[in-house]
Short mmCIF file of C-alpha atoms in Angstrom, two decimals:
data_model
loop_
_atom_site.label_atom_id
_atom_site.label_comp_id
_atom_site.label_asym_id
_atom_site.label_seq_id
_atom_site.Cartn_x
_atom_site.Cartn_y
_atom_site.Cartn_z
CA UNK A 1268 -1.52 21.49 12.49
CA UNK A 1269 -1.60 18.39 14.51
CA UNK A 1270 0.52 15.35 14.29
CA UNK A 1271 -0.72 11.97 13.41
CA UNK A 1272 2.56 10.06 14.32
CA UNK A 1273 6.05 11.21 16.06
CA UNK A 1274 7.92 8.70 16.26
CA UNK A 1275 10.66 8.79 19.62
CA UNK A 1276 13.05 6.47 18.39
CA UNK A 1277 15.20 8.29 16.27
CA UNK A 1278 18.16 10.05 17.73
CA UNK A 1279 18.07 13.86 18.22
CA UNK A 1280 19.83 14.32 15.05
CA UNK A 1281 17.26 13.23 12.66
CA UNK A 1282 13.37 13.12 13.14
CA UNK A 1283 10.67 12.18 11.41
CA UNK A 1284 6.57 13.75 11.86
CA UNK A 1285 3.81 12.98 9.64
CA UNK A 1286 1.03 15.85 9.24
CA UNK A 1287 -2.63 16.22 8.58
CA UNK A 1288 -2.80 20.35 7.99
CA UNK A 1289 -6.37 21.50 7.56
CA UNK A 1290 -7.53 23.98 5.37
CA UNK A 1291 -7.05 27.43 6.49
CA UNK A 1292 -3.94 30.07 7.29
CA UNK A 1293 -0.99 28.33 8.85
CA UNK A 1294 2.17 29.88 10.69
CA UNK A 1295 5.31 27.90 10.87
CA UNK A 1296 7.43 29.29 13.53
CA UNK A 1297 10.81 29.37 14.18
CA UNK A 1298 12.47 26.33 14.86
CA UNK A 1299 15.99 25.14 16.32
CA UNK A 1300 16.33 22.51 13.45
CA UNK A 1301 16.62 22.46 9.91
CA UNK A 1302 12.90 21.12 8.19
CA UNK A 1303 12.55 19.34 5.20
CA UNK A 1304 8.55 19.13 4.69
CA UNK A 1305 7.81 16.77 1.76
CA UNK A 1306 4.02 16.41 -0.02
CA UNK A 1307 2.29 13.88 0.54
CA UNK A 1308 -1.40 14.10 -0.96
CA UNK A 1309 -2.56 14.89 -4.29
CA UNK A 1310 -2.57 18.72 -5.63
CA UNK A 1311 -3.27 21.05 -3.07
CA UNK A 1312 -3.71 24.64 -4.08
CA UNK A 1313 -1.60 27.09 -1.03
CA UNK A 1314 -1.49 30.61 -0.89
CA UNK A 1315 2.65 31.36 -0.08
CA UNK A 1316 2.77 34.55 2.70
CA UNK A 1317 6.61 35.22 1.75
CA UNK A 1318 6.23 35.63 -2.20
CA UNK A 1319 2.61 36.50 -2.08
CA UNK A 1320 1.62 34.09 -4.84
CA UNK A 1321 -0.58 30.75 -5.66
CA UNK A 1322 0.58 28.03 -6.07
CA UNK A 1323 -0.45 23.91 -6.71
CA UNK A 1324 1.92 21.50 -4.35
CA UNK A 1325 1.82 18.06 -5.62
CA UNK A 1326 3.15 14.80 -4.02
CA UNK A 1327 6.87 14.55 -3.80
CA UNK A 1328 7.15 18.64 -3.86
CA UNK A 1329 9.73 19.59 -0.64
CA UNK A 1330 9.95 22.95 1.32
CA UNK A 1331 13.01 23.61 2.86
CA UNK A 1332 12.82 26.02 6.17
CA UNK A 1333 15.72 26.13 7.59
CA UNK A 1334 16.88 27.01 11.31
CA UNK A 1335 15.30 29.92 12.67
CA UNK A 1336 13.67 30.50 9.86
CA UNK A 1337 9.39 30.57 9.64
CA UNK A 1338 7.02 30.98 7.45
CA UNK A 1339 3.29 30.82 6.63
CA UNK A 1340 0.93 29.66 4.22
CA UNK A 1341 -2.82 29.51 3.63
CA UNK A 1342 -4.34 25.87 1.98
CA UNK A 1343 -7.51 25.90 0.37
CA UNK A 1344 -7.86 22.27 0.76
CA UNK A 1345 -6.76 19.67 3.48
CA UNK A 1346 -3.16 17.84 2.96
CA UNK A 1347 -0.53 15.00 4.50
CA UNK A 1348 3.07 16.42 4.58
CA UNK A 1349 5.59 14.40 5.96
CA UNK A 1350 8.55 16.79 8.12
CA UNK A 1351 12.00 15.63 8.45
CA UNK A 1352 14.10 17.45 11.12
CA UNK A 1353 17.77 17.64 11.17
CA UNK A 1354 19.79 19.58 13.77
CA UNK A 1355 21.89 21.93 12.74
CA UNK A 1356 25.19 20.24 14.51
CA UNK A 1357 24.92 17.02 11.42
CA UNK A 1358 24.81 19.96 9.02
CA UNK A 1359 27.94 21.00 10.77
CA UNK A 1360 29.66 17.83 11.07
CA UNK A 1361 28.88 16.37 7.21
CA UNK A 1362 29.82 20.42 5.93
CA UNK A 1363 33.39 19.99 8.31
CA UNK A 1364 33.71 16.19 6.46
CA UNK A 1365 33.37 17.89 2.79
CA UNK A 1366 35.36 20.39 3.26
CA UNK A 1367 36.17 22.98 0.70
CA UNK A 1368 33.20 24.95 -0.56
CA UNK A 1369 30.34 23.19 1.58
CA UNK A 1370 31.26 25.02 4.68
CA UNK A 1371 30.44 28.24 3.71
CA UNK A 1372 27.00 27.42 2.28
CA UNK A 1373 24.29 28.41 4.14
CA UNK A 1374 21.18 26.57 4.05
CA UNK A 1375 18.26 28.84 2.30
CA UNK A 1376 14.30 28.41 2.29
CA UNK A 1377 13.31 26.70 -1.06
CA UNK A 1378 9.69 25.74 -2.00
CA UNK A 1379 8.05 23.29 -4.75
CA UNK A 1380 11.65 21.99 -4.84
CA UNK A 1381 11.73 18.59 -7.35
CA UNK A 1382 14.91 16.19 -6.11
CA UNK A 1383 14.65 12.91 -6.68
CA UNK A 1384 16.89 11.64 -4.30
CA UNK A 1385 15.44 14.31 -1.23
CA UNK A 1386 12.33 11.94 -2.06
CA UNK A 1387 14.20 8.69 -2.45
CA UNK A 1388 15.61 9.47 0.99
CA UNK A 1389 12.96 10.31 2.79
CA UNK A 1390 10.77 7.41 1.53
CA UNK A 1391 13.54 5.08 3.12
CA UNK A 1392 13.26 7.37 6.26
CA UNK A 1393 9.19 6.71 6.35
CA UNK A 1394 10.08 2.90 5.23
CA UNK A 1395 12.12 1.83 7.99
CA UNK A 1396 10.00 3.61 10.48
CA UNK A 1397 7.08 1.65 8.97
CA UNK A 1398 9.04 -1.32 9.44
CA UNK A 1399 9.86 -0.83 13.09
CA UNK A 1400 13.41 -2.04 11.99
CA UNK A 1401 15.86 -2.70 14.88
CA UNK A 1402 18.29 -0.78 12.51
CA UNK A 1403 16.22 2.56 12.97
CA UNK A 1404 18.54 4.50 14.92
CA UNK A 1405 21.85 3.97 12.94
CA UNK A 1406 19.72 3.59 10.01
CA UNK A 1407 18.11 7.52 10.83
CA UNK A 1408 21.96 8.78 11.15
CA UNK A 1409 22.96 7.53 7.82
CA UNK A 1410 19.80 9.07 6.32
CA UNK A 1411 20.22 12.32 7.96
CA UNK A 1412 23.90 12.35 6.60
CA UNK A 1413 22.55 11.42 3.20
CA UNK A 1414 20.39 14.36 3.65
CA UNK A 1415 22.84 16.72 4.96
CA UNK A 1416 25.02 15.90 1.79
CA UNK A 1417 22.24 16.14 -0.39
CA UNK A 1418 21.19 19.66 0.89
CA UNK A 1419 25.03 21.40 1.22
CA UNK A 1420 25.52 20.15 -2.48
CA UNK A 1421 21.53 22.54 -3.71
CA UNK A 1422 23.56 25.42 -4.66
CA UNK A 1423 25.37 23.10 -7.40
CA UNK A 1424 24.02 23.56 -11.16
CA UNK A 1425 22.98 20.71 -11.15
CA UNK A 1426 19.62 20.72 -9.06
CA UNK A 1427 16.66 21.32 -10.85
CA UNK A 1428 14.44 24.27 -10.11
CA UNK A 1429 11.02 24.06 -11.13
CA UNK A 1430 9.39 26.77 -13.33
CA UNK A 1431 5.51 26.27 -13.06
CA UNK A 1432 2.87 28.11 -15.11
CA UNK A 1433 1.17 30.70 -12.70
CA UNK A 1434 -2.52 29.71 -12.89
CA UNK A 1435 -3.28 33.09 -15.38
CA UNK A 1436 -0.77 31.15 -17.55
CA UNK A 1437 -2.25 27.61 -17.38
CA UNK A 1438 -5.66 28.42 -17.95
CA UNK A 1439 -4.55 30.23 -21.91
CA UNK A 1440 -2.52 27.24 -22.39
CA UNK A 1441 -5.41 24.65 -21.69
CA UNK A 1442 -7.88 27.14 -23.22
CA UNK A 1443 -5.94 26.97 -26.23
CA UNK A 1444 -5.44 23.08 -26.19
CA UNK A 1445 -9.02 22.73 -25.90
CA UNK A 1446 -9.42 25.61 -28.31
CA UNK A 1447 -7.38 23.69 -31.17
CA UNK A 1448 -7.69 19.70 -30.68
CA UNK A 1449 -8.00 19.27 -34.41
CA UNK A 1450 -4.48 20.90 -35.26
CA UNK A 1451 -1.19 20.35 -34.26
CA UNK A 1452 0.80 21.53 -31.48
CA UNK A 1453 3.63 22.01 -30.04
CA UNK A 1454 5.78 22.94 -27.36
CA UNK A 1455 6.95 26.07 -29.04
CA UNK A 1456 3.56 27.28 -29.97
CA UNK A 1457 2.41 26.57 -25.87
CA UNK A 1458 5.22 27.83 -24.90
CA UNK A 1459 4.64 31.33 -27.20
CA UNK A 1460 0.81 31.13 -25.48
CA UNK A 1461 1.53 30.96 -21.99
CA UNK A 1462 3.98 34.21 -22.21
CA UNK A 1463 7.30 31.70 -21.13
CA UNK A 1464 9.18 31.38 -24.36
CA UNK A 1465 11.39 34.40 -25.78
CA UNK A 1466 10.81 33.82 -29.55
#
């Protein structure tokens, strides 16, 4: 992996790295800070080490490693990721301001994780680095909070996790679309064909 772009204005809290991985077996190692990698190119097909499946990352799709955690993946295809680092001490600080519950919830790795406002944050992050805004470094801090919240408050019901078709799956479901264009169909039916509905 090599960076395109660090940026050394942000505080030590909260950091921002843009990535060009090439196509091949990657290693993440350890890290002291928490790392929120977001996807930024179109689908990329990755091989994950720690569940020892495929799967197709798409734009907007986050990993979460967190502190002194690593992990490894292999890419068939070149990507752009963007990586947002936050120390472990804002974790701290935001979990000591909520109180109650978000204290004693660690942080755990998550992968092809969907939030909306992960992405909404971190395209504000990228923004006002763009910008070269004389705001950045307070700006950065109320970000990272905004992440910090964002990530003690996962384990709540109401994140969504996303279920994806494994590729043996996808490829009966668009072999039966293609199969049957002149009848209807419907979600139920797809859902019977690619093995994920009960009935």
């Amino acid at each position: 992996m090599h960076s395109q772009s660090v940026p050394a204005r942000f505080p030590p809290d909260v950091t921002m790295a843009f990535w060009h991985i090439e196509a091949g077996v990657h290693r993440l190692s350890r890290a002291a800070h928490h790392r929120i990698m977001v996807h930024a190119s179109a689908a990329t097909r990755s091989y994950c080490n720690e569940v020892g499946r495929y799967f197709v990352r798409r734009a907007g799709d986050i990993d979460l490693v967190p502190a002194g955690q690593e992990g490894g993946f292999e890419t068939e295809t070149p990507f752009d990721t963007i990586e947002i680092a936050l120390q472990p001490a804002l974790m701290e600080r935001v979990a000591a301001e909520l109180g109650g519950k978000a204290r004693a919830l660690p942080l755990d790795t998550r992968h092809l994780l969907r939030d909306q406002r992960i992405q909404y944050l971190a395209r504000a992050l990228e923004s006002d680095l763009g910008a070269n805004s004389p705001s950045g470094s307070l700006f950065a801090d109320s970000i990272g909070a905004a992440l910090a919240v964002r990530l003690l408050g996962l384990e709540n019901s109401d994140v969504e996790r996303t279920n994806r078709l494994s590729d043996a799956q996808l490829k009966r479901v668009l072999e039966h679309i293609e199969a049957g264009l002149h009848e209807p169909l419907s979600i139920q039916r797809l859902s019977r064909v690619a093995g994920a509905s009960s009935s």
